[in-house]
């Protein structure tokens, strides 16, 4: 079945450490997106990519980096520059004007 | 600029009551798309509906119905005879239609609690 796979489901990061969240889709969708959700809050856009080898900053890109080397993959790196990374991270993909298909999310905690 | 407002932060209802979740949007585009998503406690967002701006017919799917009114820029969502499994956070979203793949603009969500 087609869908989006995010891994890991839970991730723990030490202070000053970079971590990478994986997002893979087999839906042949052109565009992919990363959102951050804090407890009780809405979705905030971190980065998005409309085509391979191209991506744009969202509303809260500072402290994050992405790459889009393959259509299927859009990994998100949370760098040490992100001072408050504890949150729920959601990846989504989209084709044209259709709705998003979301992954199941990664819960990142700083320890 | 596009904006989606979900003024109701939290709603609590007793099981079997009907409940309406409000969504008001702002856009300068004449062609656009509106969406509703459900986020259950597990966290994954589930697509519920997409409506384009040229289709103002109300939509019904089982206990769910949607009322789209361009005159008031609203796209409200009603759950009839609510059930405990309807407890979730519901998001309304907007997308411009002049180019595909642009990010959706989400409202802040409404947390619905259905009490048995």
Tab-separated table of C-alpha atoms in Angstrom:
chain	number	residue	atom	x	y	z
A	1	UNK	CA	0.000	0.000	0.000
A	2	UNK	CA	1.188	3.503	-0.755
A	3	UNK	CA	1.875	5.889	2.055
A	4	UNK	CA	4.368	7.894	4.039
A	5	UNK	CA	6.718	6.341	6.546
A	6	UNK	CA	8.320	8.388	9.267
A	7	UNK	CA	11.040	6.967	11.468
A	8	UNK	CA	11.804	6.671	14.227
A	9	UNK	CA	8.521	7.022	16.090
A	10	UNK	CA	10.337	8.257	19.202
A	11	UNK	CA	13.726	9.958	19.281
A	12	UNK	CA	15.820	11.271	22.130
A	13	UNK	CA	18.480	13.895	21.588
A	14	UNK	CA	21.200	15.039	23.878
A	15	UNK	CA	22.022	18.703	24.207
A	16	UNK	CA	24.221	19.884	21.346
A	17	UNK	CA	23.560	16.865	19.165
A	18	UNK	CA	22.249	16.835	15.612
A	19	UNK	CA	19.556	14.296	14.796
A	20	UNK	CA	17.913	13.338	11.523
A	21	UNK	CA	14.270	12.395	11.107
A	22	UNK	CA	13.414	10.195	8.178
A	23	UNK	CA	10.446	10.650	5.845
A	24	UNK	CA	9.863	8.341	2.881
A	25	UNK	CA	6.867	8.181	0.536
A	26	UNK	CA	5.919	5.790	-2.256
A	27	UNK	CA	2.944	7.778	-3.511
A	28	UNK	CA	4.852	9.404	-6.363
A	29	UNK	CA	3.963	12.784	-4.878
A	30	UNK	CA	5.996	15.736	-6.072
A	31	UNK	CA	5.857	17.865	-2.961
A	32	UNK	CA	6.852	17.092	0.613
A	33	UNK	CA	6.543	19.097	3.807
A	34	UNK	CA	7.765	19.142	7.397
A	35	UNK	CA	5.680	20.517	10.247
A	36	UNK	CA	6.305	20.937	13.934
A	37	UNK	CA	3.547	20.607	16.504
A	38	UNK	CA	3.986	21.600	20.137
A	39	UNK	CA	1.602	20.255	22.824
A	40	UNK	CA	-1.848	21.727	22.410
A	41	UNK	CA	-0.728	23.787	19.464
A	42	UNK	CA	-1.332	23.865	15.745
A	43	UNK	CA	0.999	22.966	12.901
A	44	UNK	CA	3.925	25.161	11.989
A	45	UNK	CA	5.698	24.765	8.665
A	46	UNK	CA	9.444	24.143	8.856
A	47	UNK	CA	10.497	23.404	5.266
A	48	UNK	CA	8.908	22.200	2.085
A	49	UNK	CA	10.031	20.894	-1.262
A	50	UNK	CA	8.013	21.073	-4.456
A	51	UNK	CA	10.534	19.262	-6.602
A	52	UNK	CA	13.674	17.179	-6.282
A	53	UNK	CA	16.825	19.159	-5.445
A	54	UNK	CA	14.838	22.204	-4.406
A	55	UNK	CA	13.296	23.285	-1.112
A	56	UNK	CA	12.009	26.420	0.593
A	57	UNK	CA	12.011	27.658	4.155
A	58	UNK	CA	8.760	27.699	6.038
A	59	UNK	CA	7.799	29.830	9.009
A	60	UNK	CA	10.231	28.310	11.536
A	61	UNK	CA	13.228	27.047	9.541
A	62	UNK	CA	15.935	28.285	11.915
A	63	UNK	CA	17.828	25.419	13.495
A	64	UNK	CA	16.646	22.894	10.906
A	65	UNK	CA	17.997	21.656	7.588
A	66	UNK	CA	16.627	19.406	4.847
A	67	UNK	CA	17.642	17.740	1.614
A	68	UNK	CA	15.655	16.395	-1.334
A	69	UNK	CA	17.974	14.222	-3.364
A	70	UNK	CA	15.261	11.742	-4.286
A	71	UNK	CA	11.574	12.211	-4.950
A	72	UNK	CA	10.720	9.614	-2.313
A	73	UNK	CA	12.767	11.024	0.538
A	74	UNK	CA	12.789	14.270	2.506
A	75	UNK	CA	14.875	13.936	5.675
A	76	UNK	CA	14.857	16.642	8.322
A	77	UNK	CA	17.924	17.373	10.450
A	78	UNK	CA	17.406	19.084	13.769
A	79	UNK	CA	20.667	20.848	14.479
A	80	UNK	CA	22.198	21.970	17.748
A	81	UNK	CA	21.188	25.501	16.782
A	82	UNK	CA	17.551	24.606	17.464
A	83	UNK	CA	17.313	25.548	21.122
A	84	UNK	CA	13.947	24.009	21.890
A	85	UNK	CA	13.548	20.961	19.660
A	86	UNK	CA	11.234	18.915	21.858
A	87	UNK	CA	8.069	18.537	19.775
A	88	UNK	CA	6.040	16.278	17.520
A	89	UNK	CA	7.253	16.348	13.913
A	90	UNK	CA	4.958	15.539	11.030
A	91	UNK	CA	5.923	14.903	7.442
A	92	UNK	CA	3.406	15.185	4.606
A	93	UNK	CA	3.316	14.841	0.854
A	94	UNK	CA	1.037	16.202	-1.811
A	95	UNK	CA	0.381	15.908	-5.522
A	96	UNK	CA	-1.059	18.930	-7.261
A	97	UNK	CA	-4.145	20.323	-5.549
A	98	UNK	CA	-4.954	17.222	-3.604
A	99	UNK	CA	-4.842	17.115	0.144
A	100	UNK	CA	-1.847	16.174	2.184
A	101	UNK	CA	-1.045	12.619	3.099
A	102	UNK	CA	0.606	12.643	6.503
A	103	UNK	CA	3.048	10.284	8.125
A	104	UNK	CA	2.482	9.007	11.651
A	105	UNK	CA	4.955	11.464	13.153
A	106	UNK	CA	8.145	11.445	15.216
A	107	UNK	CA	8.189	12.557	18.848
A	108	UNK	CA	11.528	14.179	19.603
A	109	UNK	CA	12.635	14.748	23.178
A	110	UNK	CA	15.761	16.452	24.428
A	111	UNK	CA	17.333	14.656	27.361
B	1	UNK	CA	-2.365	36.761	2.624
B	2	UNK	CA	-4.280	33.619	3.364
B	3	UNK	CA	-5.567	32.861	6.833
B	4	UNK	CA	-7.724	30.239	8.517
B	5	UNK	CA	-9.424	30.926	11.823
B	6	UNK	CA	-10.868	28.269	14.085
B	7	UNK	CA	-12.210	30.340	16.923
B	8	UNK	CA	-13.237	27.381	19.066
B	9	UNK	CA	-10.168	26.134	20.893
B	10	UNK	CA	-11.913	23.351	22.807
B	11	UNK	CA	-15.418	21.913	22.760
B	12	UNK	CA	-16.917	19.302	25.054
B	13	UNK	CA	-20.157	17.510	24.286
B	14	UNK	CA	-22.017	14.561	25.680
B	15	UNK	CA	-22.238	11.514	23.485
B	16	UNK	CA	-25.066	11.610	20.912
B	17	UNK	CA	-25.164	15.393	20.839
B	18	UNK	CA	-24.609	17.189	17.542
B	19	UNK	CA	-21.617	19.512	17.353
B	20	UNK	CA	-20.460	22.067	14.795
B	21	UNK	CA	-16.844	23.106	14.363
B	22	UNK	CA	-16.405	26.520	12.823
B	23	UNK	CA	-13.877	27.499	10.195
B	24	UNK	CA	-13.528	30.969	8.692
B	25	UNK	CA	-10.981	31.681	6.002
B	26	UNK	CA	-9.448	34.655	4.220
B	27	UNK	CA	-8.057	34.640	0.708
B	28	UNK	CA	-7.830	36.957	-2.266
B	29	UNK	CA	-7.895	34.055	-4.682
B	30	UNK	CA	-11.065	33.282	-6.567
B	31	UNK	CA	-10.091	29.651	-6.894
B	32	UNK	CA	-9.006	27.766	-3.825
B	33	UNK	CA	-9.411	24.539	-1.913
B	34	UNK	CA	-10.574	23.903	1.617
B	35	UNK	CA	-9.805	20.859	3.736
B	36	UNK	CA	-10.643	19.268	7.057
B	37	UNK	CA	-8.321	16.910	8.914
B	38	UNK	CA	-8.802	14.855	12.076
B	39	UNK	CA	-5.952	14.248	14.524
B	40	UNK	CA	-6.815	11.492	16.996
B	41	UNK	CA	-4.706	10.936	20.139
B	42	UNK	CA	-2.317	8.746	18.144
B	43	UNK	CA	-1.116	11.899	16.392
B	44	UNK	CA	-1.426	11.091	12.706
B	45	UNK	CA	-3.595	13.512	10.759
B	46	UNK	CA	-6.382	11.904	8.771
B	47	UNK	CA	-7.847	13.553	5.686
B	48	UNK	CA	-11.612	14.078	5.879
B	49	UNK	CA	-12.644	16.244	2.952
B	50	UNK	CA	-11.496	18.577	0.186
B	51	UNK	CA	-13.797	21.169	-1.315
B	52	UNK	CA	-12.997	23.545	-4.188
B	53	UNK	CA	-14.273	27.091	-4.235
B	54	UNK	CA	-16.620	26.509	-7.168
B	55	UNK	CA	-18.558	23.780	-5.461
B	56	UNK	CA	-20.824	25.171	-2.769
B	57	UNK	CA	-22.931	22.100	-2.383
B	58	UNK	CA	-23.054	20.781	1.121
B	59	UNK	CA	-21.436	17.422	1.631
B	60	UNK	CA	-22.624	14.600	3.831
B	61	UNK	CA	-20.674	11.486	4.707
B	62	UNK	CA	-22.369	9.343	7.295
B	63	UNK	CA	-22.522	11.351	10.528
B	64	UNK	CA	-20.266	14.047	9.081
B	65	UNK	CA	-21.472	17.019	7.091
B	66	UNK	CA	-19.857	20.169	5.796
B	67	UNK	CA	-21.428	23.532	5.077
B	68	UNK	CA	-19.487	25.745	2.670
B	69	UNK	CA	-20.667	29.351	2.340
B	70	UNK	CA	-18.585	31.672	0.178
B	71	UNK	CA	-20.699	34.654	1.232
B	72	UNK	CA	-19.427	34.338	4.785
B	73	UNK	CA	-16.080	32.679	3.940
B	74	UNK	CA	-16.924	29.747	6.151
B	75	UNK	CA	-16.518	26.011	5.861
B	76	UNK	CA	-18.117	24.527	8.957
B	77	UNK	CA	-18.058	20.889	9.978
B	78	UNK	CA	-20.911	19.183	11.808
B	79	UNK	CA	-20.834	15.813	13.535
B	80	UNK	CA	-24.268	14.370	14.140
B	81	UNK	CA	-24.886	12.041	17.079
B	82	UNK	CA	-21.318	12.363	18.293
B	83	UNK	CA	-19.443	9.355	19.605
B	84	UNK	CA	-16.468	8.971	21.920
B	85	UNK	CA	-14.339	7.947	18.915
B	86	UNK	CA	-14.904	11.410	17.486
B	87	UNK	CA	-12.727	12.854	20.240
B	88	UNK	CA	-9.782	14.438	18.445
B	89	UNK	CA	-8.302	17.692	17.281
B	90	UNK	CA	-9.815	18.896	14.029
B	91	UNK	CA	-7.968	21.174	11.636
B	92	UNK	CA	-9.357	23.267	8.828
B	93	UNK	CA	-6.953	24.222	6.018
B	94	UNK	CA	-6.842	26.373	2.884
B	95	UNK	CA	-4.864	26.083	-0.318
B	96	UNK	CA	-4.589	28.516	-3.205
B	97	UNK	CA	-5.221	26.991	-6.590
B	98	UNK	CA	-3.057	29.014	-8.942
B	99	UNK	CA	-0.259	26.521	-8.523
B	100	UNK	CA	-0.190	23.111	-7.070
B	101	UNK	CA	1.976	21.849	-4.254
B	102	UNK	CA	2.052	25.067	-2.270
B	103	UNK	CA	1.779	24.541	1.482
B	104	UNK	CA	-1.636	24.383	3.050
B	105	UNK	CA	-2.504	27.101	5.523
B	106	UNK	CA	-3.886	25.513	8.680
B	107	UNK	CA	-6.077	26.866	11.413
B	108	UNK	CA	-4.953	26.304	14.991
B	109	UNK	CA	-7.360	23.426	15.446
B	110	UNK	CA	-10.360	22.667	17.641
B	111	UNK	CA	-10.065	19.997	20.315
B	112	UNK	CA	-13.310	18.043	20.559
B	113	UNK	CA	-14.003	15.905	23.612
B	114	UNK	CA	-17.005	13.617	23.488
B	115	UNK	CA	-17.984	12.390	26.925
B	116	UNK	CA	-19.768	9.090	27.384
